[in-house]
Coordinates of C-alpha atoms and ligand atoms in Angstrom, one line a residue:
M1 CA 150.7 -272.0 8.6
I2 CA 147.1 -270.7 8.3
I3 CA 147.0 -266.9 8.5
P4 CA 143.6 -266.0 10.0
F5 CA 142.0 -262.7 9.5
N6 CA 142.1 -261.8 13.2
K7 CA 143.6 -263.2 16.3
P8 CA 142.7 -261.5 19.6
Y9 CA 145.8 -260.3 21.4
M10 CA 146.2 -260.9 25.2
T11 CA 148.7 -259.0 27.2
G12 CA 149.1 -261.8 29.8
K13 CA 147.6 -259.9 32.8
E14 CA 143.9 -260.3 31.9
L15 CA 143.4 -263.4 34.1
W16 CA 145.3 -261.9 37.0
Y17 CA 143.1 -258.8 37.1
I18 CA 140.0 -261.0 36.7
A19 CA 141.2 -263.0 39.7
Q20 CA 141.6 -259.7 41.6
A21 CA 138.0 -258.7 40.8
H22 CA 136.9 -262.2 42.0
A23 CA 138.9 -261.7 45.2
N24 CA 137.4 -258.3 45.7
G25 CA 134.0 -260.0 45.6
H26 CA 132.6 -257.2 43.4
L27 CA 131.3 -258.8 40.1
A28 CA 128.5 -256.5 38.9
G29 CA 129.4 -253.3 37.1
D30 CA 131.0 -250.1 38.3
G31 CA 133.6 -251.5 40.7
Q32 CA 137.2 -250.6 40.9
F33 CA 138.3 -251.8 37.5
T34 CA 135.4 -250.0 35.8
K35 CA 136.5 -246.8 37.6
Q36 CA 140.1 -247.2 36.5
C37 CA 139.0 -247.8 32.9
S38 CA 136.7 -244.8 32.8
A39 CA 139.4 -242.6 34.4
W40 CA 141.9 -243.8 31.8
L41 CA 139.5 -243.0 28.9
E42 CA 138.8 -239.5 30.3
A43 CA 142.5 -238.8 30.7
R44 CA 143.3 -240.2 27.2
T45 CA 140.5 -238.6 25.3
G46 CA 139.7 -235.4 27.3
A47 CA 136.0 -236.4 27.4
S48 CA 134.2 -234.9 30.3
K49 CA 132.8 -238.3 31.2
A50 CA 133.4 -241.8 30.0
L51 CA 131.0 -244.6 30.8
L52 CA 131.9 -248.2 30.1
T53 CA 129.2 -250.1 28.2
H54 CA 128.9 -253.8 27.2
S55 CA 129.4 -252.9 23.5
C56 CA 129.7 -250.0 21.1
T57 CA 126.2 -251.0 20.0
A58 CA 125.0 -250.3 23.5
A59 CA 126.9 -246.9 23.5
L60 CA 125.2 -246.0 20.2
E61 CA 121.8 -247.0 21.7
M62 CA 122.4 -244.8 24.7
A63 CA 123.4 -241.9 22.4
A64 CA 120.2 -242.4 20.5
I65 CA 118.1 -242.2 23.7
L66 CA 120.1 -239.1 24.8
A67 CA 119.4 -237.4 21.5
D68 CA 115.7 -237.5 22.4
L69 CA 114.6 -238.7 19.0
Q70 CA 110.9 -238.8 18.1
P71 CA 109.5 -241.2 15.5
G72 CA 110.2 -239.8 12.0
D73 CA 113.2 -237.7 13.1
E74 CA 116.2 -238.1 10.8
V75 CA 119.8 -238.9 11.4
I76 CA 122.5 -238.4 8.8
M77 CA 125.2 -241.1 8.5
P78 CA 127.2 -243.0 5.9
S79 CA 125.7 -246.2 4.3
Y80 CA 129.2 -247.7 4.3
T81 CA 129.3 -248.7 8.0
F82 CA 128.4 -251.5 10.4
V83 CA 124.6 -252.1 11.1
S84 CA 124.8 -250.8 14.7
T85 CA 125.4 -247.3 13.5
A86 CA 121.9 -247.3 12.0
N87 CA 120.1 -249.8 14.2
A88 CA 120.5 -247.7 17.4
F89 CA 118.5 -244.9 15.8
V90 CA 115.9 -247.1 14.1
L91 CA 115.1 -248.6 17.5
R92 CA 114.0 -245.1 18.6
G93 CA 111.8 -244.8 15.5
A94 CA 114.2 -242.4 13.7
V95 CA 115.1 -242.6 10.0
P96 CA 118.7 -243.1 8.9
V97 CA 119.5 -240.8 6.0
F98 CA 122.5 -242.2 4.1
V99 CA 125.0 -240.0 2.3
D100 CA 127.9 -241.0 0.2
I101 CA 131.5 -241.4 1.3
C102 CA 134.8 -239.9 0.1
A103 CA 136.7 -242.0 -2.4
D104 CA 140.0 -241.6 -0.5
T105 CA 139.3 -242.1 3.2
L106 CA 135.9 -243.9 2.8
N107 CA 134.6 -241.6 5.5
I108 CA 131.3 -239.6 5.2
D109 CA 131.7 -236.9 2.5
E110 CA 131.2 -233.8 4.7
T111 CA 130.4 -231.7 1.6
L112 CA 127.2 -233.7 1.1
I113 CA 125.8 -233.4 4.6
E114 CA 124.2 -230.0 4.4
A115 CA 122.0 -230.8 1.4
A116 CA 120.6 -233.9 3.2
I117 CA 119.4 -231.8 6.2
T118 CA 115.6 -231.3 6.5
E119 CA 113.4 -229.9 9.3
K120 CA 113.3 -233.4 10.7
T121 CA 117.1 -233.8 11.0
K122 CA 118.3 -234.1 14.6
A123 CA 121.8 -235.6 14.5
I124 CA 124.8 -236.3 12.3
V125 CA 126.7 -239.6 12.9
P126 CA 130.2 -239.6 11.4
V127 CA 131.9 -243.0 11.4
H128 CA 135.7 -242.9 11.7
Y129 CA 136.4 -245.7 9.2
A130 CA 139.6 -247.6 9.9
G131 CA 140.4 -245.3 12.8
V132 CA 141.0 -242.3 10.4
G133 CA 139.2 -239.2 11.5
C134 CA 136.3 -237.7 9.5
E135 CA 136.4 -234.0 8.6
M136 CA 135.2 -233.0 12.1
D137 CA 135.8 -229.2 11.8
A138 CA 133.4 -229.0 8.9
I139 CA 130.9 -231.4 10.5
M140 CA 130.8 -229.6 13.8
E141 CA 130.3 -226.3 12.0
I142 CA 127.4 -227.6 10.0
A143 CA 125.9 -229.1 13.2
R144 CA 126.3 -225.7 15.0
R145 CA 124.6 -223.8 12.2
H146 CA 121.6 -226.2 12.2
G147 CA 121.4 -227.0 15.9
L148 CA 122.2 -230.7 15.4
L149 CA 123.8 -233.2 17.7
V150 CA 127.0 -234.9 16.6
I151 CA 127.4 -238.5 17.7
E152 CA 130.8 -240.0 16.6
D153 CA 130.8 -243.7 15.9
A154 CA 134.5 -244.1 17.0
A155 CA 134.2 -247.9 17.3
Q156 CA 137.4 -248.2 15.3
G157 CA 139.0 -245.1 16.6
V158 CA 140.5 -245.8 20.1
M159 CA 144.0 -244.2 20.3
A160 CA 143.5 -242.2 17.1
S161 CA 143.1 -238.5 16.7
Y162 CA 142.0 -235.6 14.4
K163 CA 144.0 -232.4 14.7
G164 CA 145.3 -233.5 18.0
R165 CA 141.9 -234.4 19.5
A166 CA 141.0 -238.0 20.3
L167 CA 138.3 -239.5 18.0
G168 CA 135.1 -239.8 20.0
S169 CA 135.9 -236.6 22.0
I170 CA 134.9 -234.0 19.4
G171 CA 131.2 -234.4 18.9
H172 CA 128.6 -234.1 21.7
L173 CA 128.9 -237.9 22.2
G174 CA 131.3 -240.5 21.1
C175 CA 131.0 -244.3 21.0
L176 CA 133.9 -246.7 21.3
S177 CA 134.2 -250.5 20.9
F178 CA 136.4 -253.1 22.7
H179 CA 135.1 -256.0 20.6
E180 CA 137.7 -258.6 20.0
T181 CA 138.1 -257.5 16.4
K182 CA 139.2 -254.0 17.5
N183 CA 142.5 -252.7 18.8
I184 CA 142.0 -252.7 22.6
I185 CA 139.6 -255.5 23.6
S186 CA 137.5 -257.2 26.2
G187 CA 135.7 -259.7 24.1
E188 CA 132.6 -257.6 23.9
G189 CA 132.8 -254.1 25.3
G190 CA 132.5 -250.4 24.6
A191 CA 132.2 -247.0 26.1
L192 CA 130.2 -243.8 25.7
L193 CA 132.2 -240.6 25.8
I194 CA 130.2 -237.6 27.0
N195 CA 131.7 -234.4 25.7
D196 CA 128.7 -232.2 26.4
P197 CA 128.5 -232.1 30.2
E198 CA 124.8 -231.3 30.1
L199 CA 124.2 -234.9 28.9
A200 CA 126.2 -236.5 31.6
E201 CA 123.6 -236.9 34.4
R202 CA 121.0 -238.4 32.1
A203 CA 123.6 -240.7 30.5
E204 CA 124.2 -242.3 33.9
I205 CA 120.5 -242.7 34.4
V206 CA 119.9 -244.3 31.0
R207 CA 122.8 -246.7 31.6
E208 CA 121.4 -247.7 35.0
K209 CA 117.9 -248.9 33.7
G210 CA 116.4 -245.4 33.9
T211 CA 117.2 -245.1 37.6
N212 CA 119.1 -242.5 39.5
R213 CA 121.2 -245.2 41.2
S214 CA 124.5 -243.5 40.4
L215 CA 123.4 -240.3 42.1
F216 CA 122.2 -242.4 45.1
F217 CA 125.6 -244.1 45.4
R218 CA 127.3 -240.7 45.4
G219 CA 125.0 -239.5 48.1
Q220 CA 123.4 -236.9 45.8
V221 CA 119.9 -238.2 46.3
D222 CA 118.5 -240.1 49.4
K223 CA 116.7 -242.9 47.6
Y224 CA 116.9 -244.3 44.1
T225 CA 114.0 -244.8 41.9
W226 CA 112.8 -245.0 38.3
V227 CA 113.1 -241.6 36.7
D228 CA 113.6 -242.0 32.9
I229 CA 113.7 -244.7 30.2
G230 CA 116.9 -246.8 30.1
S231 CA 118.3 -250.2 30.1
S232 CA 121.2 -252.2 31.5
Y233 CA 124.2 -251.0 29.5
L234 CA 127.0 -251.5 31.9
P235 CA 129.6 -254.4 31.7
S236 CA 130.4 -256.7 34.5
E237 CA 133.5 -256.0 36.6
L238 CA 135.1 -259.1 35.2
V239 CA 135.0 -257.6 31.7
A240 CA 136.4 -254.3 33.0
A241 CA 139.2 -256.2 34.7
F242 CA 140.1 -257.8 31.4
L243 CA 139.9 -254.4 29.7
W244 CA 142.2 -252.8 32.2
A245 CA 145.0 -255.2 31.3
Q246 CA 144.6 -254.0 27.7
M247 CA 144.5 -250.3 28.5
E248 CA 147.7 -250.6 30.4
E249 CA 149.3 -251.8 27.2
A250 CA 147.4 -249.6 24.8
D251 CA 150.5 -247.6 23.7
A252 CA 152.5 -250.7 23.0
I253 CA 149.7 -252.4 21.2
T254 CA 149.1 -249.3 19.0
Q255 CA 152.8 -249.0 18.2
R256 CA 153.1 -252.7 17.2
R257 CA 149.9 -252.4 15.0
L258 CA 151.4 -249.3 13.3
G259 CA 154.6 -251.3 12.6
L260 CA 152.5 -254.0 10.8
W261 CA 150.4 -251.3 9.0
N262 CA 153.5 -249.4 7.9
S263 CA 155.2 -252.6 6.6
Y264 CA 152.1 -253.4 4.4
H265 CA 152.0 -249.8 3.3
R266 CA 155.6 -249.7 2.2
W267 CA 155.4 -253.1 0.6
F268 CA 152.2 -252.4 -1.5
A269 CA 153.5 -249.0 -2.8
A270 CA 154.9 -250.8 -5.8
S271 CA 151.7 -252.6 -6.5
E272 CA 149.8 -249.3 -6.3
T273 CA 152.2 -247.6 -8.7
A274 CA 151.8 -250.5 -11.1
G275 CA 148.0 -249.9 -11.0
M276 CA 147.2 -253.2 -9.3
C277 CA 145.5 -251.8 -6.2
Q278 CA 144.9 -248.6 -4.2
R279 CA 146.3 -248.2 -0.7
P280 CA 144.6 -246.4 2.2
T281 CA 144.9 -242.6 2.4
I282 CA 145.6 -240.9 5.8
P283 CA 145.0 -237.1 5.7
S284 CA 148.0 -235.3 7.2
H285 CA 146.0 -233.9 10.1
C286 CA 144.9 -237.3 11.3
V287 CA 146.8 -239.7 13.4
H288 CA 145.4 -243.2 12.9
N289 CA 145.7 -246.3 15.1
A290 CA 146.4 -249.0 12.5
H291 CA 143.0 -250.5 13.2
M292 CA 142.8 -251.9 9.6
Y293 CA 144.8 -252.4 6.5
Y294 CA 142.9 -252.7 3.3
L295 CA 143.5 -252.7 -0.4
L296 CA 141.0 -251.4 -3.0
L297 CA 141.0 -253.7 -6.0
A298 CA 139.8 -252.8 -9.5
D299 CA 136.3 -254.2 -9.2
L300 CA 134.1 -257.0 -7.6
T301 CA 135.6 -259.6 -9.9
A302 CA 139.1 -258.7 -9.0
R303 CA 138.2 -258.6 -5.3
T304 CA 136.5 -262.0 -5.4
E305 CA 139.5 -263.5 -7.2
F306 CA 141.9 -261.9 -4.8
I307 CA 140.2 -263.3 -1.7
A308 CA 139.7 -266.8 -3.3
R309 CA 143.4 -267.1 -4.4
L310 CA 144.7 -266.0 -1.0
K311 CA 142.4 -268.4 0.8
A312 CA 143.8 -271.2 -1.3
R313 CA 147.2 -270.1 0.1
E314 CA 145.8 -270.2 3.6
I315 CA 145.7 -266.4 4.0
H316 CA 142.3 -265.1 5.0
P317 CA 141.4 -261.5 3.9
V318 CA 137.8 -260.5 4.4
F319 CA 135.5 -257.8 2.9
H320 CA 132.8 -255.6 4.3
Y321 CA 130.3 -253.8 4.3
I322 CA 127.2 -254.5 2.3
P323 CA 126.0 -250.8 2.1
L324 CA 123.2 -250.3 4.5
H325 CA 120.9 -248.5 2.0
S326 CA 121.0 -251.6 -0.2
A327 CA 120.2 -254.0 2.7
T328 CA 116.7 -255.3 3.4
A329 CA 116.4 -253.4 6.7
G330 CA 118.1 -250.3 5.3
Q331 CA 115.5 -250.1 2.6
R332 CA 112.7 -250.5 5.0
Y333 CA 113.9 -248.1 7.7
G334 CA 116.2 -245.7 6.0
R335 CA 116.6 -243.7 2.8
A336 CA 119.5 -242.7 0.6
H337 CA 120.2 -239.0 0.0
G338 CA 121.3 -238.7 -3.6
E339 CA 123.5 -241.1 -5.5
L340 CA 125.8 -243.2 -3.3
T341 CA 128.2 -243.9 -6.1
N342 CA 131.4 -244.2 -4.1
T343 CA 129.7 -246.3 -1.5
E344 CA 128.4 -248.7 -4.1
Q345 CA 131.5 -248.9 -6.1
L346 CA 134.2 -249.1 -3.3
S347 CA 132.3 -251.5 -1.1
E348 CA 132.8 -254.0 -4.0
C349 CA 136.5 -253.4 -4.3
L350 CA 137.7 -253.4 -0.7
A351 CA 139.6 -256.3 0.9
R352 CA 140.9 -256.2 4.5
L353 CA 144.2 -257.9 5.1
P354 CA 145.1 -259.9 8.3
L355 CA 146.5 -257.5 11.0
W356 CA 147.1 -258.8 14.5
L357 CA 149.9 -258.8 17.0
G358 CA 152.0 -261.9 16.4
L359 CA 151.7 -261.6 12.6
E360 CA 155.2 -259.9 12.5
E361 CA 157.2 -263.1 11.9
F362 CA 155.0 -264.2 9.0
Q363 CA 154.4 -260.8 7.5
P364 CA 157.3 -260.8 4.9
E365 CA 155.9 -264.1 3.5
V366 CA 152.3 -262.8 3.6
E367 CA 153.3 -259.7 1.8
R368 CA 155.1 -261.6 -0.9
M369 CA 152.1 -263.9 -1.4
I370 CA 149.7 -261.1 -1.6
S371 CA 151.7 -259.1 -4.1
G372 CA 152.1 -262.3 -6.1
V373 CA 148.3 -262.7 -6.3
L374 CA 147.9 -259.0 -7.2
A375 CA 150.2 -259.5 -10.1
E376 CA 148.3 -262.6 -11.2
I377 CA 145.0 -260.9 -11.3
G378 CA 146.5 -257.9 -13.0
Ligands
LIG401 C1 132.6 -252.7 15.6 C2 131.8 -251.6 15.2 C3 130.5 -251.3 15.9 C4 130.0 -252.2 16.9 O1 130.8 -252.4 18.0 P1 130.3 -253.5 19.1 O2 131.2 -253.2 20.2 O3 130.6 -254.9 18.5 O4 128.9 -253.3 19.4 C5 129.8 -250.2 15.5 N1 130.3 -249.4 14.5 C6 131.4 -249.6 13.8 C7 131.8 -248.7 12.7 C8 132.2 -250.8 14.1 O5 133.3 -251.0 13.5

């Protein structure tokens, strides 16, 4: 049995809902399924508006447009993240300013943000790594004092919360992903959560190619026309139909993922005590969604050995990210603020373990093999 890193989970109703969309004859965006998914997101997160997008990348790009960035404006974010977090802002001519992460949660170190602020800073982009909330109270307070926008990259944060509030619903804007490697999926997919109602009308316009088409359909204007910059950020109704099947099962999916996560966590407690690895840390005020289970190994050599030995046993862990400030485009378009010691060190130590629904029956064996490899590499 080969244990892949990821295996997209299907609830069984996806094709049925796609057939319904097909029968309805509405295939472009913003049909019945899109409305149901948006309403679900608004109810679940408390966001004043949720707009489905074709990816979290698209939601981040919309957020960057809504932030009204001018060339040279600065946006503070971690370097330890996926490229889209930075790209969205670079596309607007802004400069990502990378700050270090905390050694326990691998989230942006909120105590380093204020010193990175200049007169060009316009926004802070916390990334909720592994579906574990950043220190949002502190981040929102800094943003308030300096008049900055907060855009949450909650790509990994669907169904997770910070002090009882859904990730993505705390900043002015929040960006979610339904990519097939995330918890709730539609192949490619995402959403923009608009928590500052003042941004809602423009968000609809940006998503509809810079037109006021949405207002026209609601009868709020009598013709629709080009009023702003924008692009086509909405998903097809077929994608929304697929996503609806997943949303219906979101609680059950999250519970099963948590079961897998907790099993790993209990199992590797002994390896951690023996000094062979470090397990993830979940602050007590955060409810996570079991998006990811990772182990931190001693160093790059140990991580490389760990992955190679498990692959030889047909278990496929993966690593990420190459820190953005050290990547070719990161050096060209962004800058690091201060030393990024934790980012540089921990990105070399982290290995993500397989975590997908259906792994349950193999998990005891997978756990035994992994702890065996941990013991071998010391
Ligand atoms: C997955 C991910 C994205 C991109 O999501 P897409 O839906 O694939 O565009 C952005 N940021 C983070 C932190 C992610 O994990």
